[in-house]
Every structure is written in structure tokens, then in C-alpha cells.
Amino acid sequence: MTTPITATVLGLPRIGPRRELKKAIESYWAGRMSAADLDSEARRLRTAQVRTLIDAGLDSIPVNTFSYYDQMLDTAVMLGALPSRYTESGQPLDQYFAAARGNDALAPLEMTKWFDTNYHYIVPEIGPDTAFSLHPEKVLAEVAEAREIGAAARPVLIGPVTFLKLAKPVGGESALLARTSELVPLYIDLLQQLADVGVDWVQIDEPSLVTDLDDDELQVVRATYDALARSTSRPAILLATYFGSLGGAASAVAAVDGLAVDLVAGEAPAREALRGKQIVAGVVDGRNIWRNDLDASLATLSSIVEAADTVAVSTSCSLLHVPYSLEGEDGLDDALRSWLAFGAEKTAEVTTLAAALQDSASVSAQFQASRDAIQGRREDPRLQREDVRAQLADVDTSARTRRPAQERRELQAERLNLPPLPTTTIGSYPQTAEIRLARGDLRKGRIDEAEYARRMRAEIDAVIDLQEQLGLDVLVHGEPERNDMVQYFAELLDGFAATTNGWVQSYGTRCVRPPILFGDVARPKPMTVDWIGYAQSRTAKPVKGMLTGPVTILAWSFVRDDQPLATSADQVALAIRAETIDLESGGAAIVQVDEPALRELMPLRKADQPAYLEWAVNAFRLATSGVSDAVQVHTHLCYSEFGEVIESIAALDADVTSLEAARSRMEVLDDLNAIGYDLGVGPGVYDIHSPRVPSVEEIATSLRAALAAVPAERLWVNPDCGLKTRGNAEVAESLRHLVEATRQVRPSS
Ligand code: GLN
Ligand code: ZN
């Protein structure tokens, strides 16, 4: 008999409460730590985390959500699906990291965003010669480790449907989903092995089931879960979906024993789907940081209790997407702090709600505190600013429109006088040790603002010199003063708050500290004008003003949940617009407004997408239509399946758009051509997510391919993305190759 679950979470962060894992992995990469020491550090972090959850009162604890890089990559390893080019030589750990981030000889696998989050997963490649085989060592080891310290360990696996839906077909392979039939026996084997070691529940994650699936796909889902459920020796199966509603897919997974459902981003399935099942009700938001409305959650839970067999309280998704704990966040004002819940606090909310289902009197104090916080938040004047609301009420279509692109092009060409195939970079240059040191010194009060500015100007000097030497055409200041392209602006805008230790994994060892958008947004003073003006004073070549767009600022922040995102986006857009106007007054001829997250915020269901794209495009246009037509507006988009948003990219009406393309080749240009796009475009020709230096030949080949699709007058040459995570030497070398390759293919004018 399986034990019912009453309180759990769907998954866990792994970078460590103080980013210990990040630091250990980076030491390993740098050759300063052995594989054995990395392994013991990872074990120490995992067991400490499991102990914390046992103490918090969870009665089922997810394991195998740990990863050295990414859970999709781990699943590829588990299923024997790492492409053979990575497994031909070296230690398994190094093969793994080669697939994740490349090495001297190999480019890494592609990376893309995990559903509508800012977490990036590694995209497995599946081809005709991929022969799946089961490698359960990691999951079995993590189960054993957790059981050793007394945890009711619930291993978490990515399900076969989601794995194949998110994988990339290569080598002429097309219908990947058909290959679930090859995976089912492997999962059955694994389930048996888990049952043999005494595992009670296994969680199989199938977030793909909250996206639109056609009838054939639903057939595959049904066949898969019927087969898994039929296997005789297995743990109980908890099928987990999140980031939306299970909707029509619920009946296709009727054979499983339990369902974990996201009741924050989605709705509960119909009552028939709940009947006789263990329901793990995700009422505590795993994606955002607002304190739970316990009364509302208890009401939701009560409605499910009537229909289901047993009900557990849980987070809506893995806690991977929120920081560890509010503990130590002393920089937040008391009011704001009282409105929030991070990972540890969410775990406590889960156990409070589970207790309330038994005996609500036992937790009445917690409920009262939740009510008080919600009330305080609602009444705070920072959430309703008359000045901001009035300005927004005045916005009409003319505020979102520029003159036709062709007319703008002439004005800009005259002013800029650039060669065909202008070379440029996306904005940031390597964030050197000196930059980080200066930021640390400023924070700790060891240097004053003036000294900090002096050091940043020295960095700008160096970056401008480098670009001059390389012979790039359009320069940037290098963004040394920005810790992060969103956080930087959030710190300068009213309505946002920053955390001290609110780190969240973005990909691999890269972590971000998303700001908290809690109130109405306003710009107290110019944010970038001095830096850009300084950079421009050092060169005769044009320097781009560099800003982050409203959609991206929202996508990489924890956003308000008390007003439509569209309203928040327009508020941010007005602040960015004011900045572009000041940049123009300061002499900028080019302003770049980055929107790398345009695709990421897109709703998962088709029916919800047009409304999103409309407000997203409108917000960008509001941000960029305040400058005169002689100012060239650039934008930058990255890590996306562009196909789905291609019309919207055109609708942004930016004069030049630079795009990630080195990893997903030049497909995007064909997509743009197909819709008659005729503005400037810079498909990335240097993959900056890898330390590898691309050769002149390689870049020239990419450029020739691009020139076959786009006329020289419209083609720009640039890397895939910003260079801040790279090292100085490799960047200089790569850009030298980029400029040289451009010279080789540039038509003489
Ligand atoms: N301008 C930013 C940079 O270069 C853009 C980064 C991004 O697209 N994520 O860092
Ligand atoms: Zn980018």
C-alpha cells in the first residue's frame, strides 16, 4: 500500500543557499577542484536541503531534481541519448559538461528556455542513430542518499513525452514523439528498479501536457501512461504538470495514481479526473514571490478535497524558480518584506495549509498574519501613483508610431554613413575581475561613487580602444556599470526593489537576482546618459545607447500579481522612453532597446498568444517611438524559437534587429523573408555561450549564407548576444575573426 502524501513541493533549487554549488562547479572547470571534491560538496548540499525539508514537516521529499547543469541534460544521460561526439573520450563528468557548454573541440548542444520561464535547458538531439538505453545510476544514488537520512524520497523524472517534445530532431529524424515506444520499456525498467529499493511514489513531470496537443499526440500520451501504469512492479505514479492547466490531456493520463496540478497558473481538472486519485494541489506559487493568500488557498483545497481520494498541499511547480529564503533580506523595507515568501517561506505555507486541512484552529495565527500582509499591501500608496496613472492615460497610438521605415532609413544613412555589413556587438564586454572588485568595493563602502565612476570610465576607455583597434563600425560602451541588464534598471526605477541574496538559476552556473516589481514605475532621473556620453566622447565612431526593453524587464523580474502585465509593461515603457529621449538630446544617433525575453513570456496555449503579443509589441513601440526618425533604433532578441513570433519581430518596427542564430544556424533569415521583413537584421555569427573561438572561415561561411538570404544593405554582422560572460582574450580573438571575415565577404562599395 502506498502512503498518502499530505505536504510536499514539486522540486528544489540546487545552486545552494549561498551559491555554493555554482562556486564549486566553476572551481572544477578552472581545474582548482577535483571531481571527487565536487561530488562531496554536491552531496553535502543535497543532504542539508533534504534535512531542512524533513524538519519543515514535508512528508514526501522530491529527489533527483539536483543537477550539475540541467535536468533535461540529465535525462538525456539517463536515457543514453548524449550524441556520440561527446561520449567518445574523457570522463563522464567532462562529457556531460562538454555537451552543456562545449570545449576546445566541440560546440555545445543548443540551449533554450524552459516553457515560459527564464530557466534555460539543454536541448537533447535525437537522430535515427540515437539508441536509447537506461542509465539509472544518478537517480538511484540520490534516492539512496535521501533515504539514508530518513527522507520519504520521491524521485522526480522528466516524462518521455516532455523529453521528446522538447528534444531536437536531427539527421533527418522527424516524428520524435513516435519514439516514446522505445522509451516506455526503459521507464518500466526504471520503475521496477525504484520499486525494488522500496520507493513508494515516483513523480513523472510532463509539463508539455499544459501546451496544445493534437489528437495524435494525446493518443501517444494515453498509450504511454497506460503502458507505464500496467507495469506490475512499480511505485505509485504521480504525474506532475505545471505552468498551466492540464485541460483535455487529463483523460489521457487517467491511468496514473496521482496528479500534481498547478492551481496558480492553471485550473483544477474536471471532477472525474480527480476521483479516486491522490491529488497534489499546487496552491502555493512556485514561480513568484508573493505571500500566499491562505484563505483563498484553503477554499481552493476544500473544493478539491470533495472530489479527490486524498489531497496533498504543494507548490505549483519546482522551487527552482524562486530564491532559497527571505532570511537575511534586511535591505527590504518591513512592509514589502511582509508581503513576500521565498522558498523556505513557501515550504512553511505548504505545511500550514496542510495543517489547516486537518484543523484550521491550529494555524489561526498564520492565517491572520497572511490576511494582515495582504491588507497592508493593498493599501500601500506606492502601488497607486497618480502621476504615473495620469501619464499612462494620455498614451494614444501616435505615441507608439514612427514614420515609415524607408523614410527613416534615408535620414539615418545620411547621418551614420556606415559601410555595407556594418560590424557591431550586442552591448556588454567581459565583466572582468576588476569590474566585480570595484562593484564589491563600492558596496562595502571601501570606495566612493566618484572612485567607482573613475574605474568604470577606465573600463569604458579600454573597451572603446579595443573596438577601435579591431575596426568595428558601431561601438558600445561595454556595460561595465551593469551587474545585470534588468537589475541595473530596476535599481534606478521607482516601483522595484532589489534583494541581497535572492539568487535564481538561469542556466548552468549562471544565476540572476530578479528584482521585485511591487509598485507603480517611474524614472526619478536619467540612468545611462552620462555613461553613453562619456563613451561617445572617446571616439568618432557612433556609440549605441543601450537600454533594456519593458517586456524583458518584466520577464526577468518578479512581477506584480495585482494588475495586468500589460499595464506594468506600459509603465516601464514610459520610463525607458524618457531615457531614449534624453539619450538623443545627449547626442546618441543609435539607441538599442534589448528584448531578449520577447518570446519567453509568450503564453503556452495558442489561444492566449495574440493578446500577449499585442501588448508586448505595443509596449516596445511606446518605449522606442519617442525619439526622432533620424535616430536608428536597434533591438536584440536571443534564445528563442523565432518562428512563432516572427510577425511580432517585424511589428516592433526597430530599424535593426540582432538575433541569436549561431546555434540555430541561419533558419531565422528564411523565416523573416517569408513574411516580407525588410528592415536591418544581424543574425549572430559567433556563439557567445561557448568559450570556443570561431574561425574566420566559419564566420565567413555563415555570412555568405546570410547574404544569400538578405541583401548587403540590410545585413549587420554581430555576435549572438552580449559578451559579459566571456574572457577578454577569447573575445578579442573572436571579434578579430568576425571583422576579418566581414572584410572578406563585404561587397566593395
Ligand atoms: N545588451 C545586452 C548585453 O550585451 C544584451 C544581453 C542579452 O541579450 N541577454 O549584455
Ligand atoms: Zn542576447
mmCIF file of C-alpha atoms in Angstrom, residues 441-571:
data_model
loop_
_atom_site.group_PDB
_atom_site.id
_atom_site.type_symbol
_atom_site.label_atom_id
_atom_site.label_comp_id
_atom_site.label_asym_id
_atom_site.label_seq_id
_atom_site.Cartn_x
_atom_site.Cartn_y
_atom_site.Cartn_z
ATOM 1 C CA ASP A 441 34.354 47.843 -3.045
ATOM 2 C CA LEU A 442 31.555 50.319 -3.645
ATOM 3 C CA ARG A 443 29.003 48.116 -1.922
ATOM 4 C CA LYS A 444 31.238 47.640 1.103
ATOM 5 C CA GLY A 445 31.960 51.355 1.292
ATOM 6 C CA ARG A 446 35.665 50.938 0.532
ATOM 7 C CA ILE A 447 35.431 53.404 -2.356
ATOM 8 C CA ASP A 448 33.068 56.295 -3.050
ATOM 9 C CA GLU A 449 30.871 56.917 -6.090
ATOM 10 C CA ALA A 450 33.493 59.146 -7.695
ATOM 11 C CA GLU A 451 36.178 56.495 -7.489
ATOM 12 C CA TYR A 452 33.742 53.883 -8.774
ATOM 13 C CA ALA A 453 32.866 56.089 -11.731
ATOM 14 C CA ARG A 454 36.572 56.634 -12.408
ATOM 15 C CA ARG A 455 37.174 52.877 -12.543
ATOM 16 C CA MET A 456 34.171 52.320 -14.787
ATOM 17 C CA ARG A 457 35.378 55.044 -17.137
ATOM 18 C CA ALA A 458 38.741 53.292 -17.298
ATOM 19 C CA GLU A 459 36.891 50.131 -18.374
ATOM 20 C CA ILE A 460 34.970 52.079 -20.979
ATOM 21 C CA ASP A 461 38.248 53.540 -22.283
ATOM 22 C CA ALA A 462 39.673 50.044 -22.654
ATOM 23 C CA VAL A 463 36.597 48.700 -24.424
ATOM 24 C CA ILE A 464 36.434 51.661 -26.809
ATOM 25 C CA ASP A 465 40.169 51.284 -27.579
ATOM 26 C CA LEU A 466 39.716 47.594 -28.264
ATOM 27 C CA GLN A 467 36.825 48.208 -30.635
ATOM 28 C CA GLU A 468 38.771 50.934 -32.443
ATOM 29 C CA GLN A 469 41.733 48.608 -32.852
ATOM 30 C CA LEU A 470 39.537 45.793 -34.091
ATOM 31 C CA GLY A 471 37.935 48.108 -36.607
ATOM 32 C CA LEU A 472 34.319 47.583 -35.574
ATOM 33 C CA ASP A 473 31.904 50.085 -37.129
ATOM 34 C CA VAL A 474 29.321 50.724 -34.424
ATOM 35 C CA LEU A 475 30.707 50.766 -30.914
ATOM 36 C CA VAL A 476 29.263 50.156 -27.467
ATOM 37 C CA HIS A 477 30.401 51.293 -24.039
ATOM 38 C CA GLY A 478 30.550 47.700 -22.799
ATOM 39 C CA GLU A 479 28.052 47.932 -19.902
ATOM 40 C CA PRO A 480 30.696 47.644 -17.145
ATOM 41 C CA GLU A 481 28.462 49.531 -14.704
ATOM 42 C CA ARG A 482 25.665 46.941 -15.063
ATOM 43 C CA ASN A 483 25.577 43.960 -12.768
ATOM 44 C CA ASP A 484 22.707 42.677 -14.881
ATOM 45 C CA MET A 485 20.739 44.216 -17.729
ATOM 46 C CA VAL A 486 17.455 44.141 -15.805
ATOM 47 C CA GLN A 487 18.603 44.528 -12.231
ATOM 48 C CA TYR A 488 20.574 47.646 -13.180
ATOM 49 C CA PHE A 489 17.482 49.482 -14.382
ATOM 50 C CA ALA A 490 15.297 48.106 -11.619
ATOM 51 C CA GLU A 491 17.666 49.615 -9.068
ATOM 52 C CA LEU A 492 17.263 53.025 -10.687
ATOM 53 C CA LEU A 493 13.489 52.949 -11.146
ATOM 54 C CA ASP A 494 10.803 53.601 -8.548
ATOM 55 C CA GLY A 495 8.475 50.664 -8.010
ATOM 56 C CA PHE A 496 11.202 47.993 -7.978
ATOM 57 C CA ALA A 497 13.097 46.500 -5.049
ATOM 58 C CA ALA A 498 16.327 44.517 -5.110
ATOM 59 C CA THR A 499 17.236 41.561 -2.903
ATOM 60 C CA THR A 500 20.654 40.869 -1.401
ATOM 61 C CA ASN A 501 20.721 37.108 -1.815
ATOM 62 C CA GLY A 502 17.695 36.326 -3.967
ATOM 63 C CA TRP A 503 19.616 34.232 -6.497
ATOM 64 C CA VAL A 504 17.833 32.049 -9.021
ATOM 65 C CA GLN A 505 19.500 29.722 -11.542
ATOM 66 C CA SER A 506 19.208 30.938 -15.106
ATOM 67 C CA TYR A 507 21.315 28.270 -16.792
ATOM 68 C CA GLY A 508 24.233 26.105 -15.674
ATOM 69 C CA THR A 509 26.148 28.103 -13.109
ATOM 70 C CA ARG A 510 24.665 31.383 -14.221
ATOM 71 C CA CYS A 511 22.427 32.863 -11.558
ATOM 72 C CA VAL A 512 20.391 36.046 -11.512
ATOM 73 C CA ARG A 513 18.798 38.074 -8.771
ATOM 74 C CA PRO A 514 15.431 39.065 -10.230
ATOM 75 C CA PRO A 515 14.207 42.411 -8.932
ATOM 76 C CA ILE A 516 10.773 42.635 -7.369
ATOM 77 C CA LEU A 517 8.290 44.856 -9.172
ATOM 78 C CA PHE A 518 5.898 45.824 -6.423
ATOM 79 C CA GLY A 519 4.629 49.338 -7.207
ATOM 80 C CA ASP A 520 3.961 51.868 -9.936
ATOM 81 C CA VAL A 521 7.036 52.531 -12.082
ATOM 82 C CA ALA A 522 8.689 55.904 -12.554
ATOM 83 C CA ARG A 523 12.143 57.189 -13.518
ATOM 84 C CA PRO A 524 13.413 59.681 -10.958
ATOM 85 C CA LYS A 525 16.375 60.731 -13.148
ATOM 86 C CA PRO A 526 18.378 59.751 -16.270
ATOM 87 C CA MET A 527 20.000 56.354 -15.914
ATOM 88 C CA THR A 528 22.518 55.825 -18.702
ATOM 89 C CA VAL A 529 23.115 59.197 -20.327
ATOM 90 C CA ASP A 530 26.401 60.007 -18.562
ATOM 91 C CA TRP A 531 27.979 56.642 -19.344
ATOM 92 C CA ILE A 532 26.998 56.669 -23.003
ATOM 93 C CA GLY A 533 28.002 60.307 -23.369
ATOM 94 C CA TYR A 534 31.389 59.539 -21.865
ATOM 95 C CA ALA A 535 31.939 56.606 -24.240
ATOM 96 C CA GLN A 536 30.925 58.747 -27.227
ATOM 97 C CA SER A 537 33.400 61.423 -26.161
ATOM 98 C CA ARG A 538 36.232 58.882 -26.645
ATOM 99 C CA THR A 539 35.570 58.001 -30.277
ATOM 100 C CA ALA A 540 34.469 59.450 -33.591
ATOM 101 C CA LYS A 541 32.519 56.284 -34.392
ATOM 102 C CA PRO A 542 28.875 56.014 -33.312
ATOM 103 C CA VAL A 543 28.265 54.529 -29.853
ATOM 104 C CA LYS A 544 24.917 52.862 -29.268
ATOM 105 C CA GLY A 545 22.805 53.962 -26.324
ATOM 106 C CA MET A 546 21.946 50.720 -24.568
ATOM 107 C CA LEU A 547 18.682 50.001 -22.772
ATOM 108 C CA THR A 548 16.573 47.039 -21.741
ATOM 109 C CA GLY A 549 13.027 46.817 -23.057
ATOM 110 C CA PRO A 550 9.838 46.668 -20.995
ATOM 111 C CA VAL A 551 8.956 43.060 -21.782
ATOM 112 C CA THR A 552 12.390 41.809 -20.774
ATOM 113 C CA ILE A 553 12.389 43.896 -17.611
ATOM 114 C CA LEU A 554 9.122 42.201 -16.650
ATOM 115 C CA ALA A 555 10.199 38.740 -17.779
ATOM 116 C CA TRP A 556 13.274 38.793 -15.581
ATOM 117 C CA SER A 557 11.636 40.337 -12.556
ATOM 118 C CA PHE A 558 9.147 39.002 -10.084
ATOM 119 C CA VAL A 559 6.101 40.912 -11.251
ATOM 120 C CA ARG A 560 3.028 42.365 -9.622
ATOM 121 C CA ASP A 561 0.126 39.980 -9.480
ATOM 122 C CA ASP A 562 -2.407 42.725 -8.669
ATOM 123 C CA GLN A 563 -2.709 44.314 -12.124
ATOM 124 C CA PRO A 564 -2.468 43.107 -15.742
ATOM 125 C CA LEU A 565 1.083 42.624 -17.025
ATOM 126 C CA ALA A 566 0.191 44.908 -19.921
ATOM 127 C CA THR A 567 -0.262 47.808 -17.506
ATOM 128 C CA SER A 568 3.050 47.128 -15.806
ATOM 129 C CA ALA A 569 4.710 46.894 -19.244
ATOM 130 C CA ASP A 570 3.416 50.293 -20.332
ATOM 131 C CA GLN A 571 4.588 51.864 -17.089
#
